[in-house]
């Protein structure tokens, strides 16, 4: 059948959903600066597609303007429609004033403040786990070569899509759960890292769709099984791009800057969870013994820490200063990467401004610390429900102040609406709804 190629301009919104509007690709030039029209209330569409309440009603207009750096164009060679989309900034109708609820604008402002106030830049990479429906389950598949084989064309078509889509895949592996895979990408500057996370999720969906299957990044796919995490790796550079996170003379190799930055993140982590783990099911993942994160602790090479100091490969030619990075583990794919990273940057910057001392890593299960020791280390249990996390955000005056007022009000309204939508469903039905949504 004949076709006229379509191009979409999208935003990854408060629900972590990618929504947008399109036009025939042949008129792309006309849309580069004016983008597409956008409606404030669109930000109040929950991940389930319903609007519970909105501060904006049917009023007002915005523009969603594509960023050329995010152009994602992948022809799968199957004679079907190519994937062609941009991510954009939501601005007012003057085409340039950022709208306070735009997640990309929120991250850009945080990164600009990190540069202006601390002379530092963020380098980040989002590590994703997801479940692919096209791999017939076979006992013993965890990390199995046969698990990759049974996934058929998916692994290689996905890697192709990522590479062609400019997302720069680094590793792909069969994870522990049934049909679960993990993919990592090269680290890059903060804005691009969040953009890549969004593009990666869409390209995974696009690949699975073309193979007659689905992927889900939902934090919990089966309440009895391991969850899907999104681990946010981060480090700092100076404004010349020189690594600024590693200092072999200091404990655990953490520079003073990354120590303060990480202390800021840990100090505000309960509030951060409202944005980094923002679904009702996220809190079934953030429990002890699930290899995710349950406490506000820094761990040294510990895969259950809130933030983990990642290993350094001490092989010849591997520069430790360029490798050194930490991993924020209490995130999942219900989060909009831009909002999540923006909040991490704000918390880290607060730690830098307050010159917080580097946190002391725990060496054992933080759940076994005495109350005195936990208090000395400043370690608390993470929120145990989305409602608790939203309350933690409201109770943390610094963290709630990092969001422009309209964003905070809308975000809390949006998330409380999502909780309301689930009130009559059983836990398994809730799992199923999130599995479909993400
Ligand atoms: N699946 C785990 C999570 O929910 C992570 C396992 C790992 O360390 O990669 O975060
Ligand atoms: Mg993993």
Short mmCIF file of C-alpha atoms and ligand atoms in Angstrom, two decimals:
data_model
loop_
_atom_site.label_atom_id
_atom_site.label_comp_id
_atom_site.label_asym_id
_atom_site.label_seq_id
_atom_site.Cartn_x
_atom_site.Cartn_y
_atom_site.Cartn_z
CA UNK A 1 0.00 0.00 0.00
CA UNK A 2 1.21 3.53 -0.71
CA UNK A 3 2.10 5.66 2.26
CA UNK A 4 3.04 9.23 3.13
CA UNK A 5 5.76 9.10 5.83
CA UNK A 6 4.75 10.54 9.20
CA UNK A 7 6.93 12.40 11.71
CA UNK A 8 5.97 12.89 15.36
CA UNK A 9 7.11 15.51 17.88
CA UNK A 10 6.78 14.16 21.41
CA UNK A 11 7.33 14.90 25.05
CA UNK A 12 7.95 12.38 27.80
CA UNK A 13 5.39 13.68 30.27
CA UNK A 14 4.71 13.63 34.01
CA UNK A 15 3.43 10.06 33.65
CA UNK A 16 6.62 9.00 31.86
CA UNK A 17 4.49 8.42 28.77
CA UNK A 18 5.65 9.59 25.36
CA UNK A 19 2.91 11.60 23.70
CA UNK A 20 2.92 14.01 20.83
CA UNK A 21 1.52 15.11 17.51
CA UNK A 22 2.60 14.48 13.95
CA UNK A 23 2.61 15.75 10.40
CA UNK A 24 3.70 14.46 7.00
CA UNK A 25 7.51 14.18 7.05
CA UNK A 26 7.69 16.25 3.86
CA UNK A 27 6.59 19.39 5.76
CA UNK A 28 9.12 18.90 8.57
CA UNK A 29 10.96 22.14 7.76
CA UNK A 30 7.83 24.17 8.42
CA UNK A 31 7.50 22.56 11.86
CA UNK A 32 11.11 22.92 13.02
CA UNK A 33 10.57 26.24 14.77
CA UNK A 34 6.84 26.25 15.40
CA UNK A 35 6.60 22.61 16.36
CA UNK A 36 3.08 21.38 17.03
CA UNK A 37 0.32 22.78 19.21
CA UNK A 38 0.06 21.43 22.75
CA UNK A 39 -2.54 21.64 25.52
CA UNK A 40 -1.69 22.17 29.23
CA UNK A 41 -4.17 19.54 30.39
CA UNK A 42 -2.33 16.90 28.36
CA UNK A 43 0.15 16.83 31.26
CA UNK A 44 -2.62 15.57 33.48
CA UNK A 45 -3.27 12.42 31.43
CA UNK A 46 -2.28 9.62 33.78
CA UNK A 47 -0.35 6.57 32.62
CA UNK A 48 -3.71 4.80 32.29
CA UNK A 49 -4.94 7.35 29.79
CA UNK A 50 -7.52 9.01 32.04
CA UNK A 51 -7.52 12.53 33.42
CA UNK A 52 -8.67 12.54 37.03
CA UNK A 53 -8.36 16.27 37.69
CA UNK A 54 -6.60 19.20 36.09
CA UNK A 55 -5.69 22.71 37.21
CA UNK A 56 -5.90 23.88 33.58
CA UNK A 57 -9.28 22.67 32.37
CA UNK A 58 -9.79 23.11 28.66
CA UNK A 59 -7.93 26.43 28.56
CA UNK A 60 -4.74 27.74 27.00
CA UNK A 61 -2.28 26.72 24.36
CA UNK A 62 1.36 25.82 24.18
CA UNK A 63 3.85 24.73 21.55
CA UNK A 64 5.87 21.55 21.50
CA UNK A 65 9.04 22.42 19.58
CA UNK A 66 11.33 19.62 18.33
CA UNK A 67 14.97 19.53 19.36
CA UNK A 68 16.92 18.47 16.22
CA UNK A 69 19.44 16.61 18.41
CA UNK A 70 16.74 14.11 19.36
CA UNK A 71 15.69 13.12 15.86
CA UNK A 72 15.14 9.37 15.90
CA UNK A 73 14.73 7.82 12.48
CA UNK A 74 14.91 4.07 12.13
CA UNK A 75 13.89 2.12 9.07
CA UNK A 76 13.57 -1.50 10.15
CA UNK A 77 13.90 -2.70 6.56
CA UNK A 78 10.62 -4.58 6.83
CA UNK A 79 8.85 -2.41 4.25
CA UNK A 80 6.63 -1.12 7.05
CA UNK A 81 6.52 2.44 8.36
CA UNK A 82 9.83 3.72 9.76
CA UNK A 83 10.05 5.13 13.28
CA UNK A 84 10.51 8.85 12.95
CA UNK A 85 10.10 11.09 15.96
CA UNK A 86 11.63 14.00 17.82
CA UNK A 87 11.53 14.95 21.47
CA UNK A 88 10.60 18.54 22.05
CA UNK A 89 10.37 21.36 24.55
CA UNK A 90 7.00 22.62 25.69
CA UNK A 91 7.07 26.42 25.43
CA UNK A 92 4.55 29.25 25.42
CA UNK A 93 3.13 30.52 22.14
CA UNK A 94 6.06 32.95 21.72
CA UNK A 95 7.98 29.82 20.75
CA UNK A 96 10.69 30.29 23.36
CA UNK A 97 9.52 30.88 26.95
CA UNK A 98 9.72 27.49 28.70
CA UNK A 99 6.49 26.20 30.22
CA UNK A 100 6.99 25.38 33.89
CA UNK A 101 5.64 21.84 33.51
CA UNK A 102 7.96 20.86 30.65
CA UNK A 103 10.14 18.00 31.96
CA UNK A 104 12.95 18.77 29.49
CA UNK A 105 12.89 22.42 30.53
CA UNK A 106 13.03 21.35 34.17
CA UNK A 107 16.15 19.25 33.56
CA UNK A 108 17.81 21.93 31.42
CA UNK A 109 17.33 24.52 34.17
CA UNK A 110 18.80 22.16 36.79
CA UNK A 111 21.85 21.39 34.61
CA UNK A 112 22.36 25.10 33.91
CA UNK A 113 22.29 25.83 37.65
CA UNK A 114 24.79 23.05 38.30
CA UNK A 115 27.13 24.76 35.83
CA UNK A 116 26.52 28.28 37.09
CA UNK A 117 26.61 27.56 40.82
CA UNK A 118 29.12 24.72 41.05
CA UNK A 119 31.07 24.90 37.78
CA UNK A 120 30.20 21.26 37.10
CA UNK A 121 28.50 19.20 34.44
CA UNK A 122 26.64 15.95 34.86
CA UNK A 123 27.45 12.82 32.88
CA UNK A 124 24.80 10.11 33.08
CA UNK A 125 23.57 6.84 31.64
CA UNK A 126 20.25 5.11 32.29
CA UNK A 127 20.46 1.34 32.62
CA UNK A 128 17.14 -0.34 31.82
CA UNK A 129 15.56 -3.69 32.58
CA UNK A 130 12.44 -4.91 30.82
CA UNK A 131 10.50 -8.04 29.98
CA UNK A 132 10.01 -9.18 26.37
CA UNK A 133 6.90 -11.22 25.61
CA UNK A 134 8.49 -13.06 22.67
CA UNK A 135 10.86 -15.27 24.63
CA UNK A 136 9.22 -18.63 25.41
CA UNK A 137 9.95 -19.23 29.10
CA UNK A 138 12.36 -22.03 29.85
CA UNK A 139 13.46 -22.98 33.37
CA UNK A 140 17.02 -21.95 34.08
CA UNK A 141 17.20 -19.12 31.57
CA UNK A 142 18.59 -16.48 33.94
CA UNK A 143 21.64 -14.98 32.23
CA UNK A 144 21.37 -17.88 29.80
CA UNK A 145 22.75 -17.92 26.31
CA UNK A 146 19.72 -19.96 25.31
CA UNK A 147 17.49 -17.20 26.69
CA UNK A 148 18.99 -14.79 24.18
CA UNK A 149 18.62 -17.36 21.40
CA UNK A 150 14.97 -17.99 22.28
CA UNK A 151 14.30 -14.27 22.01
CA UNK A 152 14.86 -14.75 18.28
CA UNK A 153 15.55 -11.64 16.24
CA UNK A 154 14.68 -9.25 19.05
CA UNK A 155 18.17 -8.69 20.55
CA UNK A 156 19.85 -7.87 17.26
CA UNK A 157 17.00 -5.86 15.76
CA UNK A 158 16.82 -3.87 18.99
CA UNK A 159 20.58 -3.19 18.97
CA UNK A 160 20.29 -2.10 15.34
CA UNK A 161 17.42 0.24 16.19
CA UNK A 162 19.36 1.75 19.09
CA UNK A 163 22.47 2.28 17.01
CA UNK A 164 20.55 3.76 14.06
CA UNK A 165 18.47 5.80 16.49
CA UNK A 166 21.63 7.40 17.93
CA UNK A 167 21.28 5.80 21.35
CA UNK A 168 24.71 4.09 21.39
CA UNK A 169 24.11 0.71 23.07
CA UNK A 170 26.90 -0.63 25.25
CA UNK A 171 25.70 -4.02 26.56
CA UNK A 172 22.65 -6.28 26.22
CA UNK A 173 22.08 -9.23 28.50
CA UNK A 174 19.52 -11.76 29.65
CA UNK A 175 18.61 -10.78 33.23
CA UNK A 176 17.51 -12.89 36.17
CA UNK A 177 13.72 -12.78 35.63
CA UNK A 178 11.72 -14.81 33.10
CA UNK A 179 11.92 -13.06 29.74
CA UNK A 180 13.81 -10.19 31.40
CA UNK A 181 16.62 -8.35 29.62
CA UNK A 182 18.92 -5.48 30.50
CA UNK A 183 20.44 -2.91 28.20
CA UNK A 184 23.06 -0.28 28.94
CA UNK A 185 24.10 2.66 26.80
CA UNK A 186 27.14 4.91 26.66
CA UNK A 187 27.22 7.73 29.20
CA UNK A 188 26.82 11.29 27.93
CA UNK A 189 25.74 14.74 29.10
CA UNK A 190 22.66 14.90 31.34
CA UNK A 191 20.09 16.16 28.84
CA UNK A 192 21.14 13.73 26.15
CA UNK A 193 21.19 10.87 28.68
CA UNK A 194 17.55 11.50 29.61
CA UNK A 195 16.62 11.87 25.93
CA UNK A 196 18.34 8.58 25.18
CA UNK A 197 16.40 6.85 27.96
CA UNK A 198 13.12 7.93 26.38
CA UNK A 199 14.25 6.97 22.90
CA UNK A 200 15.52 3.60 24.13
CA UNK A 201 12.16 2.69 25.67
CA UNK A 202 10.35 3.65 22.48
CA UNK A 203 12.79 1.74 20.27
CA UNK A 204 12.34 -1.36 22.45
CA UNK A 205 8.58 -1.04 21.97
CA UNK A 206 9.02 -0.38 18.27
CA UNK A 207 11.21 -3.45 17.83
CA UNK A 208 8.92 -5.75 19.79
CA UNK A 209 5.89 -4.49 17.88
CA UNK A 210 7.50 -5.34 14.55
CA UNK A 211 8.15 -8.86 15.78
CA UNK A 212 4.54 -9.29 16.87
CA UNK A 213 5.36 -8.91 20.56
CA UNK A 214 5.48 -6.41 23.41
CA UNK A 215 7.98 -5.23 25.98
CA UNK A 216 7.15 -3.89 29.39
CA UNK A 217 9.38 -1.76 31.59
CA UNK A 218 6.85 -1.83 34.47
CA UNK A 219 8.65 -1.95 37.84
CA UNK A 220 6.80 -5.12 38.81
CA UNK A 221 5.57 -7.60 36.22
CA UNK A 222 4.91 -10.44 38.63
CA UNK A 223 4.59 -9.76 42.37
CA UNK A 224 6.50 -12.95 43.16
CA UNK A 225 9.40 -12.20 40.83
CA UNK A 226 12.25 -9.75 40.55
CA UNK A 227 11.39 -6.23 39.33
CA UNK A 228 12.50 -4.06 36.43
CA UNK A 229 14.80 -1.32 37.63
CA UNK A 230 16.13 1.78 35.95
CA UNK A 231 19.52 2.50 37.45
CA UNK A 232 20.77 6.02 36.89
CA UNK A 233 24.56 6.14 36.63
CA UNK A 234 26.11 9.53 37.25
CA UNK A 235 29.43 11.32 37.50
CA UNK A 236 30.66 14.91 37.22
CA UNK A 237 33.08 16.79 35.01
CA UNK A 238 34.36 20.33 35.13
CA UNK A 239 33.30 22.80 32.45
CA UNK A 240 36.20 21.67 30.25
CA UNK A 241 34.91 18.09 30.37
CA UNK A 242 37.65 16.83 32.70
CA UNK A 243 36.45 14.09 35.09
CA UNK A 244 35.71 15.51 38.55
CA UNK A 245 34.39 12.50 40.46
CA UNK A 246 37.50 10.49 41.20
CA UNK A 247 40.13 11.27 43.82
CA UNK A 248 42.30 8.29 44.76
CA UNK A 249 43.47 10.12 47.89
CA UNK A 250 39.97 10.19 49.37
CA UNK A 251 37.91 7.30 50.81
CA UNK A 252 36.46 5.03 48.13
CA UNK A 253 37.97 7.28 45.46
CA UNK A 254 35.13 9.78 45.80
CA UNK A 255 36.16 13.35 45.04
CA UNK A 256 34.95 16.01 47.46
CA UNK A 257 32.50 17.19 44.78
CA UNK A 258 30.89 13.82 44.06
CA UNK A 259 30.82 13.14 47.82
CA UNK A 260 28.79 16.29 48.51
CA UNK A 261 26.64 15.72 45.43
CA UNK A 262 25.82 12.18 46.56
CA UNK A 263 25.23 13.29 50.15
CA UNK A 264 22.62 15.72 48.80
CA UNK A 265 20.91 12.93 46.88
CA UNK A 266 20.82 10.62 49.89
CA UNK A 267 19.61 13.36 52.23
CA UNK A 268 16.61 14.03 49.98
CA UNK A 269 16.07 10.52 48.68
CA UNK A 270 12.65 9.86 50.31
CA UNK A 271 11.33 12.97 48.51
CA UNK A 272 13.13 12.06 45.29
CA UNK A 273 11.31 8.71 45.23
CA UNK A 274 8.06 10.58 44.51
CA UNK A 275 9.55 11.38 41.11
CA UNK A 276 12.03 8.54 40.48
CA UNK A 277 9.72 5.69 41.57
CA UNK A 278 6.35 7.24 40.85
CA UNK A 279 3.91 4.36 40.46
CA UNK A 280 1.86 2.51 43.03
CA UNK A 281 3.73 -0.71 42.14
CA UNK A 282 7.16 0.96 42.42
CA UNK A 283 7.01 0.33 46.17
CA UNK A 284 6.72 -3.43 45.79
CA UNK A 285 10.11 -3.24 44.10
CA UNK A 286 11.77 -0.96 46.67
CA UNK A 287 11.85 -3.59 49.42
CA UNK A 288 14.78 -5.40 51.04
CA UNK A 289 16.08 -8.56 49.37
CA UNK A 290 14.80 -7.67 45.93
CA UNK A 291 18.17 -6.42 44.65
CA UNK A 292 16.75 -2.94 44.15
CA UNK A 293 17.02 -0.29 46.90
CA UNK A 294 15.24 0.04 50.23
CA UNK A 295 17.27 2.51 52.31
CA UNK A 296 18.93 5.90 51.88
CA UNK A 297 22.35 4.31 52.08
CA UNK A 298 25.49 4.52 50.02
CA UNK A 299 26.85 1.07 49.25
CA UNK A 300 30.24 0.07 48.00
CA UNK A 301 29.67 -2.40 45.17
CA UNK A 302 26.37 -3.33 46.84
CA UNK A 303 23.40 -4.10 44.58
CA UNK A 304 20.82 -3.32 47.21
CA UNK A 305 22.11 0.13 48.15
CA UNK A 306 20.11 3.29 47.52
CA UNK A 307 23.19 4.61 45.73
CA UNK A 308 26.01 2.28 44.75
CA UNK A 309 29.66 3.09 44.14
CA UNK A 310 30.30 1.15 40.94
CA UNK A 311 33.44 -0.96 40.43
CA UNK A 312 36.52 0.29 38.64
CA UNK A 313 38.23 -1.99 36.14
CA UNK A 314 41.87 -1.82 36.97
CA UNK A 315 43.10 -3.17 33.66
CA UNK A 316 45.76 -1.50 31.61
CA UNK A 317 44.60 1.51 29.65
CA UNK A 318 41.36 1.90 31.66
CA UNK A 319 41.45 5.40 33.17
CA UNK A 320 39.83 5.22 36.63
CA UNK A 321 38.93 8.93 36.56
CA UNK A 322 36.82 8.41 33.43
CA UNK A 323 35.21 5.23 34.73
CA UNK A 324 34.33 6.37 38.23
CA UNK A 325 30.57 6.63 38.63
CA UNK A 326 27.77 6.04 41.08
CA UNK A 327 24.41 4.45 40.52
CA UNK A 328 21.07 5.66 41.87
CA UNK A 329 18.98 2.49 42.13
CA UNK A 330 15.58 3.66 43.38
CA UNK A 331 14.28 4.57 39.94
CA UNK A 332 12.02 2.79 37.48
CA UNK A 333 10.48 3.39 34.10
CA UNK A 334 7.28 4.90 35.46
CA UNK A 335 9.48 7.95 35.94
CA UNK A 336 10.00 10.56 33.28
CA UNK A 337 13.81 10.47 32.85
CA UNK A 338 14.01 14.26 32.59
CA UNK A 339 12.08 14.87 35.80
CA UNK A 340 13.96 12.13 37.65
CA UNK A 341 17.38 13.34 36.56
CA UNK A 342 16.41 16.96 37.16
CA UNK A 343 15.50 16.14 40.75
CA UNK A 344 18.76 14.21 41.26
CA UNK A 345 20.74 17.18 39.94
CA UNK A 346 18.85 19.58 42.22
CA UNK A 347 19.50 17.36 45.24
CA UNK A 348 23.16 16.93 44.31
CA UNK A 349 23.58 20.66 43.79
CA UNK A 350 22.03 21.28 47.21
CA UNK A 351 24.65 18.94 48.68
CA UNK A 352 27.40 20.89 46.91
CA UNK A 353 26.07 24.28 48.01
CA UNK A 354 25.76 23.03 51.61
CA UNK A 355 29.24 21.44 51.29
CA UNK A 356 27.90 18.22 52.81
CA UNK A 357 30.58 15.70 53.79
CA UNK A 358 30.82 12.54 51.70
CA UNK A 359 28.47 9.84 53.00
CA UNK A 360 30.03 6.84 54.67
CA UNK A 361 29.22 3.64 52.76
CA UNK A 362 27.52 0.76 54.55
CA UNK A 363 29.30 -2.58 54.33
CA UNK A 364 26.39 -4.76 55.37
CA UNK A 365 22.60 -4.93 55.10
CA UNK A 366 21.35 -1.50 56.28
CA UNK A 367 18.28 -3.25 57.73
CA UNK A 368 20.51 -4.79 60.38
CA UNK A 369 21.99 -1.48 61.64
CA UNK A 370 21.14 -0.46 65.19
CA UNK A 371 18.86 2.61 65.36
CA UNK A 372 21.84 4.59 66.74
CA UNK A 373 24.14 3.56 63.91
CA UNK A 374 21.45 4.24 61.28
CA UNK A 375 20.87 7.68 62.79
CA UNK A 376 24.62 8.41 62.82
CA UNK A 377 24.85 7.50 59.14
CA UNK A 378 21.60 9.34 58.33
CA UNK A 379 20.04 6.17 56.91
CA UNK A 380 16.26 5.80 56.77
CA UNK A 381 13.94 3.34 55.06
CA UNK A 382 12.64 4.60 51.72
CA UNK A 383 8.91 5.40 51.49
CA UNK A 384 6.80 2.25 51.36
CA UNK A 385 4.03 3.53 49.13
CA UNK A 386 3.55 6.18 46.48
CA UNK A 387 1.36 8.08 48.90
CA UNK A 388 4.19 8.12 51.49
CA UNK A 389 6.64 9.28 48.84
CA UNK A 390 4.35 12.16 47.81
CA UNK A 391 4.06 13.14 51.47
CA UNK A 392 7.85 12.99 51.79
CA UNK A 393 8.14 15.35 48.83
CA UNK A 394 5.70 17.81 50.39
CA UNK A 395 7.42 17.55 53.78
CA UNK A 396 10.86 18.29 52.29
CA UNK A 397 10.72 22.04 51.78
CA UNK A 398 13.98 22.13 49.83
CA UNK A 399 12.93 19.35 47.44
CA UNK A 400 9.44 20.68 46.86
CA UNK A 401 10.98 24.10 46.17
CA UNK A 402 13.09 22.67 43.33
CA UNK A 403 9.94 22.30 41.28
CA UNK A 404 8.26 25.46 40.02
CA UNK A 405 4.97 25.90 41.96
CA UNK A 406 2.76 24.99 39.01
CA UNK A 407 4.76 21.85 38.32
CA UNK A 408 4.63 20.70 41.94
CA UNK A 409 0.89 21.35 42.26
CA UNK A 410 0.13 19.58 39.00
CA UNK A 411 2.48 16.68 39.76
CA UNK A 412 0.94 15.98 43.17
CA UNK A 413 -2.57 16.26 41.71
CA UNK A 414 -1.63 13.95 38.84
CA UNK A 415 -0.09 11.27 41.05
CA UNK A 416 -2.88 11.40 43.64
CA UNK A 417 -5.32 10.98 40.77
CA UNK A 418 -3.41 7.89 39.66
CA UNK A 419 -3.67 6.41 43.15
CA UNK A 420 -7.42 7.10 43.12
CA UNK A 421 -7.86 5.33 39.80
CA UNK A 422 -6.49 2.14 41.35
CA UNK A 423 -8.43 2.14 44.57
CA UNK A 424 -10.88 -0.62 43.58
CA UNK A 425 -8.35 -2.97 41.99
CA UNK A 426 -6.60 -5.95 43.56
CA UNK A 427 -2.78 -5.93 43.67
CA UNK A 428 -2.60 -8.35 40.74
CA UNK A 429 -4.95 -6.19 38.70
CA UNK A 430 -2.77 -3.18 39.52
CA UNK A 431 0.30 -5.09 38.32
CA UNK A 432 -1.52 -5.87 35.10
CA UNK A 433 -2.52 -2.25 34.52
CA UNK A 434 1.04 -1.00 34.99
CA UNK A 435 2.38 -3.83 32.85
CA UNK A 436 0.23 -2.55 30.02
CA UNK A 437 0.99 1.13 30.65
CA UNK A 438 4.78 0.81 30.70
N1 LIG B 1 16.21 -6.11 38.96
C1 LIG B 1 16.85 -5.32 39.97
C2 LIG B 1 16.08 -4.04 40.22
O1 LIG B 1 14.89 -4.10 40.29
C3 LIG B 1 18.29 -5.00 39.63
C4 LIG B 1 19.23 -6.15 39.45
C5 LIG B 1 20.63 -5.63 39.09
O2 LIG B 1 21.39 -5.29 40.00
O3 LIG B 1 20.88 -5.43 37.90
O4 LIG B 1 16.61 -2.98 40.38
MG1 LIG B 2 20.21 -5.57 36.07
#
